[in-house]
Structure formats: structure tokens, C-alpha cells
Amino acid sequence: MGDVLAGIHATWEFEPDSVLIRFTRGNRGTPKLFQVLDERRIPLEALESVTVCPGKRGTVVLHAVPRAGADPLMDAAAGQLKEAADPYRLVLPAERGTLAEYYADELRAVLPGPATGPAARCLVPSVGAPLRFKAYDGKAVFDGEKVSFRWSWTGASSAKWKAGDQSYTVSELAGVEWRSPEALDGHLRLLFRGGAPGGAGERPAQADQDPAAVVFGLGYGPVHESLPFAAAVLEAAREAAPALPAAAAPPRDPAGVAERIRHLGELHSAGLVTDEEFRNKKAELLAEL
């Protein structure tokens, strides 16, 4: 598509096969998570749907929904992020609502369609290793190949001290369980192939008793530190597992292309796109027929 849409905390650049999201740095009110992510390239095949809805205080929100399995960050978050910290929400002034609808239509026209299952692989890279953060009961470190927990003498339970500091390779892991530090029982727990590390027996139900977990507290394991960590571990664990076959993309719909041209004409008539932008975009759309 080759167009740019600037929002309050991010800018979306629309490209033929992806959307590049650049998060604004230094803006008052920009979530710390966005500053850590910096920018993210979202392949179109990673998106499930796109919507436009009214936002708060005179804004409109362009919201893309990623496919399950496509983005380890959102999979690790498991719906626990607050709306303001959702990296797939572009908040715009309400007067740009028509443009938001236009770009939503453009994206819908090129999305692969409803997914029949989770993505076969991670399509949106995580922040990447090395990563570390301080939890309430210890320090967590991920170097890209193994996850290590080093216990704190002031916060760790006797069960963790008895087990000693822990280190697990990604080949042992099936995934992660991240419970937001904004919840009462916030924690990061490693999930293993076979259910328990080393084929051991049943794991402790409480994260503060589990040597393969760290717990969060006030100021310990904040979202912008612990969630990218969880996503990087999840991505590495999936890459170490056998890949699933990818689904084929459906053919283009001529009626959908015609509707996009009509919508483009309305934007041109309203003065929201220039003559040159109208000619170039119309040529691109006609080339799809």
C-alpha cells in the first residue's frame, strides 16, 4: 500500500506484505511496553481481522487482531494487556475516522481470511535475547538458549532455596505461563514437554513454591520487562518444536477490489487523498484484477 497513518502513540506504515508499526518515544503517556518494542513489522499473514471503533476523549481506534500463534508477545499476554498497552491499537483523533475506515478496508481486502487454526510458526519476531528482569523472589535471565533463575535471599521460598538456582534449555520447554504483575498472583512459569522438568512428578500448584517459576510483586517484574521476556522464551521454545504446515492464501475477490476503488474515489472527492495518490492507488487496485 505504501501509505503512512500517524496516531497518538505510534505510526503505521502500510506496505504490500506487512504493516510496520513505529512506536513514539518520549511522548507523555506512551506505555513503557511500546518504548521497549520500539518498532514491529507485522506480516499480513499474521493478522486475523481489522476493526475501527470510537475511542475515548474524541478519538477513534484502528485495531488489528493477530492470529493465534503468530505473535509470541500477544500469545504470552493471553488477553491480559490493558487496552492502552495493546500494540495492535492505533489511536487517532476522531476527525481521522474516515481515513481509519479506509485503511481498515484496505487491510481487510488483502488479509488471508479467517484462520482455520493457529499459525504454523511465529510470524512476528519478539524483542530477542539476551533479556533479564528482577522478580520478587529472584532474577530471571534468558540468553537465547536457556532460561536461568537465581533466587533472592530476601524473597525466595524455602522450597526454591532447597532446589537451588535453576537453568533450563529451550529444547526442554513447551511454552510459558505469564500472569500479569498487575494481577494478585502475577508470575512467570515455564511449561515443559512432558509436563514437568526432567520427567519429575507433579509440580507445585503455587508459583512461589515452583523452582521453574518466578513471582512478581510491587515494582518487581513489570509488564514492559517480564512480558517481552516471556515472549522471547515462547518464540524460542516454538522454534525448537516441529513446525505445522502453513495454510494456502485464498484468491483475490474482484468485487472486493471494486469496492475499494469506490471507497478510494469517495476519499478523493472529500479531499482526503491527492490526485496523484488517487491515480497511483487506483492503478495498484486495477492491477489486482
PDB file of C-alpha atoms in Angstrom:
ATOM      1  CA  MET A   1       0.000   0.000   0.000  1.00  0.00           C
ATOM      2  CA  GLY A   2       2.928   2.331   0.687  1.00  0.00           C
ATOM      3  CA  ASP A   3       0.986   4.817   2.899  1.00  0.00           C
ATOM      4  CA  VAL A   4       1.559   6.168   6.413  1.00  0.00           C
ATOM      5  CA  LEU A   5      -1.012   6.781   9.155  1.00  0.00           C
ATOM      6  CA  ALA A   6       0.242   8.650  12.240  1.00  0.00           C
ATOM      7  CA  GLY A   7      -1.523   8.103  15.541  1.00  0.00           C
ATOM      8  CA  ILE A   8      -1.025   9.435  19.062  1.00  0.00           C
ATOM      9  CA  HIS A   9       1.476   6.822  20.271  1.00  0.00           C
ATOM     10  CA  ALA A  10       2.512   5.127  17.020  1.00  0.00           C
ATOM     11  CA  THR A  11       2.748   5.392  13.252  1.00  0.00           C
ATOM     12  CA  TRP A  12       1.621   2.614  10.919  1.00  0.00           C
ATOM     13  CA  GLU A  13       3.346   2.271   7.557  1.00  0.00           C
ATOM     14  CA  PHE A  14       1.322   0.157   5.136  1.00  0.00           C
ATOM     15  CA  GLU A  15       3.461  -1.958   2.805  1.00  0.00           C
ATOM     16  CA  PRO A  16       2.416  -4.573   0.205  1.00  0.00           C
ATOM     17  CA  ASP A  17       3.048  -7.545   2.505  1.00  0.00           C
ATOM     18  CA  SER A  18       3.172  -6.051   6.005  1.00  0.00           C
ATOM     19  CA  VAL A  19       2.420  -3.191   8.380  1.00  0.00           C
ATOM     20  CA  LEU A  20       5.409  -1.536  10.035  1.00  0.00           C
ATOM     21  CA  ILE A  21       4.449  -0.139  13.441  1.00  0.00           C
ATOM     22  CA  ARG A  22       6.821   2.514  14.792  1.00  0.00           C
ATOM     23  CA  PHE A  23       6.111   3.454  18.389  1.00  0.00           C
ATOM     24  CA  THR A  24       6.589   7.048  19.510  1.00  0.00           C
ATOM     25  CA  ARG A  25       9.399   7.502  22.002  1.00  0.00           C
ATOM     26  CA  GLY A  26       9.322  10.161  24.688  1.00  0.00           C
ATOM     27  CA  ASN A  27       5.640  11.074  24.253  1.00  0.00           C
ATOM     28  CA  ARG A  28       3.846  11.712  27.506  1.00  0.00           C
ATOM     29  CA  GLY A  29       1.553   8.805  28.273  1.00  0.00           C
ATOM     30  CA  THR A  30       3.194   6.358  25.844  1.00  0.00           C
ATOM     31  CA  PRO A  31       3.189   2.931  27.561  1.00  0.00           C
ATOM     32  CA  LYS A  32       6.654   1.723  28.586  1.00  0.00           C
ATOM     33  CA  LEU A  33       5.962  -1.508  26.704  1.00  0.00           C
ATOM     34  CA  PHE A  34       5.789   0.457  23.422  1.00  0.00           C
ATOM     35  CA  GLN A  35       9.151   2.067  24.157  1.00  0.00           C
ATOM     36  CA  VAL A  36      10.709  -1.368  24.685  1.00  0.00           C
ATOM     37  CA  LEU A  37       9.177  -2.738  21.473  1.00  0.00           C
ATOM     38  CA  ASP A  38      10.349   0.346  19.505  1.00  0.00           C
ATOM     39  CA  GLU A  39       9.047  -0.940  16.151  1.00  0.00           C
ATOM     40  CA  ARG A  40       7.437  -4.121  14.865  1.00  0.00           C
ATOM     41  CA  ARG A  41       6.870  -5.409  11.349  1.00  0.00           C
ATOM     42  CA  ILE A  42       3.580  -7.325  11.162  1.00  0.00           C
ATOM     43  CA  PRO A  43       3.231  -9.569   8.078  1.00  0.00           C
ATOM     44  CA  LEU A  44      -0.291  -9.500   6.661  1.00  0.00           C
ATOM     45  CA  GLU A  45      -0.489 -13.267   7.075  1.00  0.00           C
ATOM     46  CA  ALA A  46      -0.131 -12.689  10.830  1.00  0.00           C
ATOM     47  CA  LEU A  47      -3.410 -10.742  11.035  1.00  0.00           C
ATOM     48  CA  GLU A  48      -6.839 -12.222  11.644  1.00  0.00           C
ATOM     49  CA  SER A  49      -9.088  -9.157  11.353  1.00  0.00           C
ATOM     50  CA  VAL A  50      -9.227  -5.335  11.478  1.00  0.00           C
ATOM     51  CA  THR A  51     -11.834  -3.081  13.092  1.00  0.00           C
ATOM     52  CA  VAL A  52     -12.476   0.634  13.626  1.00  0.00           C
ATOM     53  CA  CYS A  53     -14.336   1.842  16.704  1.00  0.00           C
ATOM     54  CA  PRO A  54     -14.786   5.038  18.744  1.00  0.00           C
ATOM     55  CA  GLY A  55     -12.090   5.635  21.358  1.00  0.00           C
ATOM     56  CA  LYS A  56     -12.004   7.761  24.498  1.00  0.00           C
ATOM     57  CA  ARG A  57     -11.994  11.550  24.622  1.00  0.00           C
ATOM     58  CA  GLY A  58     -12.532  12.353  20.952  1.00  0.00           C
ATOM     59  CA  THR A  59     -10.507   9.587  19.383  1.00  0.00           C
ATOM     60  CA  VAL A  60     -11.032   6.675  17.021  1.00  0.00           C
ATOM     61  CA  VAL A  61      -9.168   3.367  17.192  1.00  0.00           C
ATOM     62  CA  LEU A  62      -7.895   1.273  14.301  1.00  0.00           C
ATOM     63  CA  HIS A  63      -7.449  -2.186  15.803  1.00  0.00           C
ATOM     64  CA  ALA A  64      -5.793  -5.179  14.162  1.00  0.00           C
ATOM     65  CA  VAL A  65      -6.180  -8.633  15.714  1.00  0.00           C
ATOM     66  CA  PRO A  66      -3.287 -11.085  15.272  1.00  0.00           C
ATOM     67  CA  ARG A  67      -3.796 -14.767  14.530  1.00  0.00           C
ATOM     68  CA  ALA A  68      -3.239 -17.166  17.381  1.00  0.00           C
ATOM     69  CA  GLY A  69       0.329 -18.418  17.255  1.00  0.00           C
ATOM     70  CA  ALA A  70       1.551 -15.602  15.001  1.00  0.00           C
ATOM     71  CA  ASP A  71       2.834 -13.179  17.638  1.00  0.00           C
ATOM     72  CA  PRO A  72       4.529 -14.653  20.742  1.00  0.00           C
ATOM     73  CA  LEU A  73       4.081 -11.360  22.599  1.00  0.00           C
ATOM     74  CA  MET A  74       0.297 -11.436  22.305  1.00  0.00           C
ATOM     75  CA  ASP A  75       0.147 -15.184  22.884  1.00  0.00           C
ATOM     76  CA  ALA A  76       2.150 -14.801  26.098  1.00  0.00           C
ATOM     77  CA  ALA A  77      -0.061 -11.878  27.176  1.00  0.00           C
ATOM     78  CA  ALA A  78      -3.150 -14.087  26.707  1.00  0.00           C
ATOM     79  CA  GLY A  79      -5.571 -11.162  26.771  1.00  0.00           C
ATOM     80  CA  GLN A  80      -4.183  -9.616  29.976  1.00  0.00           C
ATOM     81  CA  LEU A  81      -2.881  -6.368  28.476  1.00  0.00           C
ATOM     82  CA  LYS A  82      -4.825  -3.212  29.181  1.00  0.00           C
ATOM     83  CA  GLU A  83      -6.279  -1.555  26.069  1.00  0.00           C
ATOM     84  CA  ALA A  84      -3.811   1.329  26.244  1.00  0.00           C
ATOM     85  CA  ALA A  85      -0.877  -1.109  26.143  1.00  0.00           C
ATOM     86  CA  ASP A  86      -2.143  -3.170  23.190  1.00  0.00           C
ATOM     87  CA  PRO A  87       0.443  -2.662  20.397  1.00  0.00           C
ATOM     88  CA  TYR A  88      -2.181  -3.508  17.752  1.00  0.00           C
ATOM     89  CA  ARG A  89      -4.341  -0.453  18.594  1.00  0.00           C
ATOM     90  CA  LEU A  90      -3.674   2.776  16.692  1.00  0.00           C
ATOM     91  CA  VAL A  91      -5.384   5.696  18.445  1.00  0.00           C
ATOM     92  CA  LEU A  92      -6.240   8.655  16.179  1.00  0.00           C
ATOM     93  CA  PRO A  93      -8.099  11.961  16.528  1.00  0.00           C
ATOM     94  CA  ALA A  94     -11.788  11.420  15.750  1.00  0.00           C
ATOM     95  CA  GLU A  95     -11.614  13.615  12.642  1.00  0.00           C
ATOM     96  CA  ARG A  96      -9.368  10.986  11.037  1.00  0.00           C
ATOM     97  CA  GLY A  97     -12.053   8.339  11.367  1.00  0.00           C
ATOM     98  CA  THR A  98     -12.738   8.278   7.614  1.00  0.00           C
ATOM     99  CA  LEU A  99      -9.081   7.572   6.898  1.00  0.00           C
ATOM    100  CA  ALA A 100      -9.051   4.874   9.573  1.00  0.00           C
ATOM    101  CA  GLU A 101     -12.048   3.203   7.858  1.00  0.00           C
ATOM    102  CA  TYR A 102     -10.283   3.438   4.509  1.00  0.00           C
ATOM    103  CA  TYR A 103      -7.117   1.736   5.752  1.00  0.00           C
ATOM    104  CA  ALA A 104      -9.180  -0.868   7.580  1.00  0.00           C
ATOM    105  CA  ASP A 105     -10.915  -1.701   4.274  1.00  0.00           C
ATOM    106  CA  GLU A 106      -7.541  -1.834   2.522  1.00  0.00           C
ATOM    107  CA  LEU A 107      -6.208  -4.287   5.084  1.00  0.00           C
ATOM    108  CA  ARG A 108      -9.323  -6.461   5.071  1.00  0.00           C
ATOM    109  CA  ALA A 109      -9.035  -6.784   1.292  1.00  0.00           C
ATOM    110  CA  VAL A 110      -5.535  -8.247   1.469  1.00  0.00           C
ATOM    111  CA  LEU A 111      -5.788 -10.376   4.606  1.00  0.00           C
ATOM    112  CA  PRO A 112      -5.682 -14.142   4.008  1.00  0.00           C
ATOM    113  CA  GLY A 113      -9.149 -14.589   5.521  1.00  0.00           C
ATOM    114  CA  PRO A 114     -10.439 -16.405   8.640  1.00  0.00           C
ATOM    115  CA  ALA A 115      -7.792 -18.721  10.063  1.00  0.00           C
ATOM    116  CA  THR A 116      -8.630 -22.393  10.354  1.00  0.00           C
ATOM    117  CA  GLY A 117      -6.200 -22.791  13.240  1.00  0.00           C
ATOM    118  CA  PRO A 118      -3.114 -21.302  14.901  1.00  0.00           C
ATOM    119  CA  ALA A 119      -0.276 -20.045  12.717  1.00  0.00           C
ATOM    120  CA  ALA A 120       2.243 -22.750  11.923  1.00  0.00           C
ATOM    121  CA  ARG A 121       5.103 -20.616  13.236  1.00  0.00           C
ATOM    122  CA  CYS A 122       5.842 -17.279  14.903  1.00  0.00           C
ATOM    123  CA  LEU A 123       5.453 -14.594  12.231  1.00  0.00           C
ATOM    124  CA  VAL A 124       6.204 -11.522  14.354  1.00  0.00           C
ATOM    125  CA  PRO A 125       9.676 -11.635  15.983  1.00  0.00           C
ATOM    126  CA  SER A 126       9.947 -10.957  19.700  1.00  0.00           C
ATOM    127  CA  VAL A 127      12.391  -8.444  21.144  1.00  0.00           C
ATOM    128  CA  GLY A 128      15.057 -11.148  21.220  1.00  0.00           C
ATOM    129  CA  ALA A 129      17.714 -12.239  23.719  1.00  0.00           C
ATOM    130  CA  PRO A 130      19.584 -11.558  25.885  1.00  0.00           C
ATOM    131  CA  LEU A 131      16.905 -10.407  28.307  1.00  0.00           C
ATOM    132  CA  ARG A 132      16.684 -10.177  32.077  1.00  0.00           C
ATOM    133  CA  PHE A 133      14.455  -8.775  34.777  1.00  0.00           C
ATOM    134  CA  LYS A 134      14.208  -8.756  38.544  1.00  0.00           C
ATOM    135  CA  ALA A 135      11.298 -10.672  40.027  1.00  0.00           C
ATOM    136  CA  TYR A 136      10.219 -10.566  43.664  1.00  0.00           C
ATOM    137  CA  ASP A 137      11.948 -13.833  44.544  1.00  0.00           C
ATOM    138  CA  GLY A 138      14.871 -13.855  42.123  1.00  0.00           C
ATOM    139  CA  LYS A 139      16.456 -12.732  38.871  1.00  0.00           C
ATOM    140  CA  ALA A 140      15.416 -14.211  35.513  1.00  0.00           C
ATOM    141  CA  VAL A 141      17.876 -14.342  32.606  1.00  0.00           C
ATOM    142  CA  PHE A 142      17.373 -15.602  29.048  1.00  0.00           C
ATOM    143  CA  ASP A 143      20.395 -15.808  26.735  1.00  0.00           C
ATOM    144  CA  GLY A 144      18.567 -17.247  23.730  1.00  0.00           C
ATOM    145  CA  GLU A 145      19.344 -20.878  24.558  1.00  0.00           C
ATOM    146  CA  LYS A 146      18.490 -21.274  28.228  1.00  0.00           C
ATOM    147  CA  VAL A 147      16.414 -19.662  30.961  1.00  0.00           C
ATOM    148  CA  SER A 148      18.064 -19.203  34.352  1.00  0.00           C
ATOM    149  CA  PHE A 149      16.537 -18.300  37.717  1.00  0.00           C
ATOM    150  CA  ARG A 150      18.790 -17.051  40.508  1.00  0.00           C
ATOM    151  CA  TRP A 151      16.986 -16.824  43.836  1.00  0.00           C
ATOM    152  CA  SER A 152      16.901 -13.801  46.112  1.00  0.00           C
ATOM    153  CA  TRP A 153      17.715 -14.459  49.757  1.00  0.00           C
ATOM    154  CA  THR A 154      15.039 -11.984  50.830  1.00  0.00           C
ATOM    155  CA  GLY A 155      12.112 -13.153  48.666  1.00  0.00           C
ATOM    156  CA  ALA A 156      12.507 -16.788  47.629  1.00  0.00           C
ATOM    157  CA  SER A 157      10.608 -19.544  49.438  1.00  0.00           C
ATOM    158  CA  SER A 158      12.405 -22.309  51.325  1.00  0.00           C
ATOM    159  CA  ALA A 159      11.313 -24.716  48.567  1.00  0.00           C
ATOM    160  CA  LYS A 160      13.215 -22.689  45.974  1.00  0.00           C
ATOM    161  CA  TRP A 161      16.266 -22.321  48.185  1.00  0.00           C
ATOM    162  CA  LYS A 162      16.254 -26.077  48.723  1.00  0.00           C
ATOM    163  CA  ALA A 163      16.060 -26.686  44.951  1.00  0.00           C
ATOM    164  CA  GLY A 164      18.839 -24.181  44.260  1.00  0.00           C
ATOM    165  CA  ASP A 165      19.298 -21.833  41.304  1.00  0.00           C
ATOM    166  CA  GLN A 166      17.739 -23.220  38.129  1.00  0.00           C
ATOM    167  CA  SER A 167      18.666 -23.363  34.439  1.00  0.00           C
ATOM    168  CA  TYR A 168      16.556 -24.841  31.610  1.00  0.00           C
ATOM    169  CA  THR A 169      17.312 -25.148  27.892  1.00  0.00           C
ATOM    170  CA  VAL A 170      14.665 -24.100  25.373  1.00  0.00           C
ATOM    171  CA  SER A 171      14.621 -27.662  23.999  1.00  0.00           C
ATOM    172  CA  GLU A 172      13.021 -28.726  27.296  1.00  0.00           C
ATOM    173  CA  LEU A 173      10.272 -26.122  27.113  1.00  0.00           C
ATOM    174  CA  ALA A 174       6.778 -26.296  25.650  1.00  0.00           C
ATOM    175  CA  GLY A 175       5.996 -22.661  26.409  1.00  0.00           C
ATOM    176  CA  VAL A 176       5.412 -20.183  29.228  1.00  0.00           C
ATOM    177  CA  GLU A 177       2.593 -19.078  31.503  1.00  0.00           C
ATOM    178  CA  TRP A 178       2.678 -15.328  32.128  1.00  0.00           C
ATOM    179  CA  ARG A 179       0.344 -13.887  34.720  1.00  0.00           C
ATOM    180  CA  SER A 180       0.445 -10.094  34.629  1.00  0.00           C
ATOM    181  CA  PRO A 181       2.236  -8.374  37.529  1.00  0.00           C
ATOM    182  CA  GLU A 182      -0.862  -6.197  37.728  1.00  0.00           C
ATOM    183  CA  ALA A 183      -2.754  -9.283  38.984  1.00  0.00           C
ATOM    184  CA  LEU A 184      -2.630 -10.516  42.581  1.00  0.00           C
ATOM    185  CA  ASP A 185      -0.796 -13.720  41.698  1.00  0.00           C
ATOM    186  CA  GLY A 186       1.499 -12.376  38.963  1.00  0.00           C
ATOM    187  CA  HIS A 187       4.199 -14.810  37.891  1.00  0.00           C
ATOM    188  CA  LEU A 188       6.192 -16.297  35.030  1.00  0.00           C
ATOM    189  CA  ARG A 189       6.089 -20.098  34.964  1.00  0.00           C
ATOM    190  CA  LEU A 190       7.940 -22.291  32.484  1.00  0.00           C
ATOM    191  CA  LEU A 191       5.958 -25.082  30.814  1.00  0.00           C
ATOM    192  CA  PHE A 192       7.726 -28.305  29.890  1.00  0.00           C
ATOM    193  CA  ARG A 193       7.311 -31.006  27.324  1.00  0.00           C
ATOM    194  CA  GLY A 194       6.035 -33.961  29.260  1.00  0.00           C
ATOM    195  CA  GLY A 195       4.515 -31.759  31.981  1.00  0.00           C
ATOM    196  CA  ALA A 196       7.400 -31.431  34.464  1.00  0.00           C
ATOM    197  CA  PRO A 197      11.144 -30.760  34.214  1.00  0.00           C
ATOM    198  CA  GLY A 198      13.237 -33.883  33.870  1.00  0.00           C
ATOM    199  CA  GLY A 199      10.163 -36.130  33.970  1.00  0.00           C
ATOM    200  CA  ALA A 200       9.647 -35.313  37.652  1.00  0.00           C
ATOM    201  CA  GLY A 201       6.374 -35.795  39.452  1.00  0.00           C
ATOM    202  CA  GLU A 202       3.531 -33.303  39.874  1.00  0.00           C
ATOM    203  CA  ARG A 203       4.605 -29.662  40.068  1.00  0.00           C
ATOM    204  CA  PRO A 204       3.651 -27.369  42.963  1.00  0.00           C
ATOM    205  CA  ALA A 205       0.372 -25.552  42.340  1.00  0.00           C
ATOM    206  CA  GLN A 206       1.699 -22.261  43.724  1.00  0.00           C
ATOM    207  CA  ALA A 207       4.287 -20.355  41.678  1.00  0.00           C
ATOM    208  CA  ASP A 208       6.147 -19.253  44.819  1.00  0.00           C
ATOM    209  CA  GLN A 209       6.861 -22.927  45.572  1.00  0.00           C
ATOM    210  CA  ASP A 210       7.785 -23.895  41.993  1.00  0.00           C
ATOM    211  CA  PRO A 211      11.523 -23.755  41.124  1.00  0.00           C
ATOM    212  CA  ALA A 212      10.525 -23.362  37.451  1.00  0.00           C
ATOM    213  CA  ALA A 213       8.693 -20.087  38.137  1.00  0.00           C
ATOM    214  CA  VAL A 214       9.331 -16.608  39.446  1.00  0.00           C
ATOM    215  CA  VAL A 215       6.729 -14.435  41.142  1.00  0.00           C
ATOM    216  CA  PHE A 216       6.086 -10.709  40.725  1.00  0.00           C
ATOM    217  CA  GLY A 217       5.420  -8.015  43.284  1.00  0.00           C
ATOM    218  CA  LEU A 218       5.127  -4.251  43.513  1.00  0.00           C
ATOM    219  CA  GLY A 219       7.943  -2.960  41.303  1.00  0.00           C
ATOM    220  CA  TYR A 220       9.159  -6.483  40.516  1.00  0.00           C
ATOM    221  CA  GLY A 221       8.633  -7.979  37.042  1.00  0.00           C
ATOM    222  CA  PRO A 222       6.783  -5.027  35.452  1.00  0.00           C
ATOM    223  CA  VAL A 223       4.903  -5.653  32.207  1.00  0.00           C
ATOM    224  CA  HIS A 224       7.438  -3.930  29.955  1.00  0.00           C
ATOM    225  CA  GLU A 225      10.205  -6.187  31.299  1.00  0.00           C
ATOM    226  CA  SER A 226       8.570  -9.528  32.030  1.00  0.00           C
ATOM    227  CA  LEU A 227       6.243  -9.774  29.020  1.00  0.00           C
ATOM    228  CA  PRO A 228       8.943  -9.321  26.308  1.00  0.00           C
ATOM    229  CA  PHE A 229      10.995 -11.862  28.284  1.00  0.00           C
ATOM    230  CA  ALA A 230       8.110 -14.351  28.248  1.00  0.00           C
ATOM    231  CA  ALA A 231       7.543 -13.738  24.520  1.00  0.00           C
ATOM    232  CA  ALA A 232      11.200 -14.355  23.647  1.00  0.00           C
ATOM    233  CA  VAL A 233      11.212 -17.631  25.600  1.00  0.00           C
ATOM    234  CA  LEU A 234       7.934 -18.703  23.983  1.00  0.00           C
ATOM    235  CA  GLU A 235       9.268 -17.939  20.497  1.00  0.00           C
ATOM    236  CA  ALA A 236      12.477 -19.912  21.136  1.00  0.00           C
ATOM    237  CA  ALA A 237      10.519 -22.881  22.517  1.00  0.00           C
ATOM    238  CA  ARG A 238       8.273 -22.934  19.442  1.00  0.00           C
ATOM    239  CA  GLU A 239      11.224 -22.731  17.082  1.00  0.00           C
ATOM    240  CA  ALA A 240      12.668 -25.793  18.792  1.00  0.00           C
ATOM    241  CA  ALA A 241       9.424 -27.722  18.158  1.00  0.00           C
ATOM    242  CA  PRO A 242       8.322 -29.271  14.818  1.00  0.00           C
ATOM    243  CA  ALA A 243       6.589 -26.737  12.552  1.00  0.00           C
ATOM    244  CA  LEU A 244       2.989 -27.123  11.400  1.00  0.00           C
ATOM    245  CA  PRO A 245       2.100 -26.893   7.672  1.00  0.00           C
ATOM    246  CA  ALA A 246       1.089 -23.388   6.516  1.00  0.00           C
ATOM    247  CA  ALA A 247      -2.362 -22.736   5.059  1.00  0.00           C
ATOM    248  CA  ALA A 248      -2.710 -21.534   1.449  1.00  0.00           C
ATOM    249  CA  ALA A 249      -3.913 -17.956   0.844  1.00  0.00           C
ATOM    250  CA  PRO A 250      -7.343 -17.554  -0.847  1.00  0.00           C
ATOM    251  CA  PRO A 251      -7.608 -15.898  -4.305  1.00  0.00           C
ATOM    252  CA  ARG A 252      -8.435 -12.190  -4.718  1.00  0.00           C
ATOM    253  CA  ASP A 253     -12.104 -11.167  -4.839  1.00  0.00           C
ATOM    254  CA  PRO A 254     -12.842  -8.854  -7.855  1.00  0.00           C
ATOM    255  CA  ALA A 255     -15.922  -7.449  -6.125  1.00  0.00           C
ATOM    256  CA  GLY A 256     -13.795  -6.529  -3.122  1.00  0.00           C
ATOM    257  CA  VAL A 257     -11.298  -4.705  -5.346  1.00  0.00           C
ATOM    258  CA  ALA A 258     -14.123  -2.755  -6.996  1.00  0.00           C
ATOM    259  CA  GLU A 259     -15.466  -1.731  -3.572  1.00  0.00           C
ATOM    260  CA  ARG A 260     -12.016  -0.497  -2.543  1.00  0.00           C
ATOM    261  CA  ILE A 261     -11.806   1.624  -5.717  1.00  0.00           C
ATOM    262  CA  ARG A 262     -15.226   3.118  -4.917  1.00  0.00           C
ATOM    263  CA  HIS A 263     -14.128   3.932  -1.377  1.00  0.00           C
ATOM    264  CA  LEU A 264     -10.912   5.457  -2.696  1.00  0.00           C
ATOM    265  CA  GLY A 265     -12.979   7.683  -5.003  1.00  0.00           C
ATOM    266  CA  GLU A 266     -15.012   8.922  -2.045  1.00  0.00           C
ATOM    267  CA  LEU A 267     -11.826   9.857  -0.177  1.00  0.00           C
ATOM    268  CA  HIS A 268     -10.541  11.651  -3.293  1.00  0.00           C
ATOM    269  CA  SER A 269     -13.786  13.582  -3.668  1.00  0.00           C
ATOM    270  CA  ALA A 270     -13.628  14.568   0.001  1.00  0.00           C
ATOM    271  CA  GLY A 271     -10.080  15.858  -0.453  1.00  0.00           C
ATOM    272  CA  LEU A 272      -8.520  13.297   1.883  1.00  0.00           C
ATOM    273  CA  VAL A 273      -6.217  11.901  -0.819  1.00  0.00           C
ATOM    274  CA  THR A 274      -4.443  13.896  -3.536  1.00  0.00           C
ATOM    275  CA  ASP A 275      -4.884  13.446  -7.293  1.00  0.00           C
ATOM    276  CA  GLU A 276      -1.533  11.661  -7.519  1.00  0.00           C
ATOM    277  CA  GLU A 277      -2.316   9.365  -4.590  1.00  0.00           C
ATOM    278  CA  PHE A 278      -5.686   8.570  -6.177  1.00  0.00           C
ATOM    279  CA  ARG A 279      -4.148   7.705  -9.571  1.00  0.00           C
ATOM    280  CA  ASN A 280      -1.361   5.560  -8.058  1.00  0.00           C
ATOM    281  CA  LYS A 281      -3.644   3.680  -5.686  1.00  0.00           C
ATOM    282  CA  LYS A 282      -6.278   3.087  -8.373  1.00  0.00           C
ATOM    283  CA  ALA A 283      -3.594   1.660 -10.671  1.00  0.00           C
ATOM    284  CA  GLU A 284      -2.451  -0.691  -7.882  1.00  0.00           C
ATOM    285  CA  LEU A 285      -6.001  -1.880  -7.306  1.00  0.00           C
ATOM    286  CA  LEU A 286      -6.701  -2.425 -11.009  1.00  0.00           C
ATOM    287  CA  ALA A 287      -3.512  -4.481 -11.248  1.00  0.00           C
ATOM    288  CA  GLU A 288      -5.035  -6.957  -8.773  1.00  0.00           C
ATOM    289  CA  LEU A 289      -7.932  -7.810 -11.116  1.00  0.00           C
TER     290      LEU A 289
END
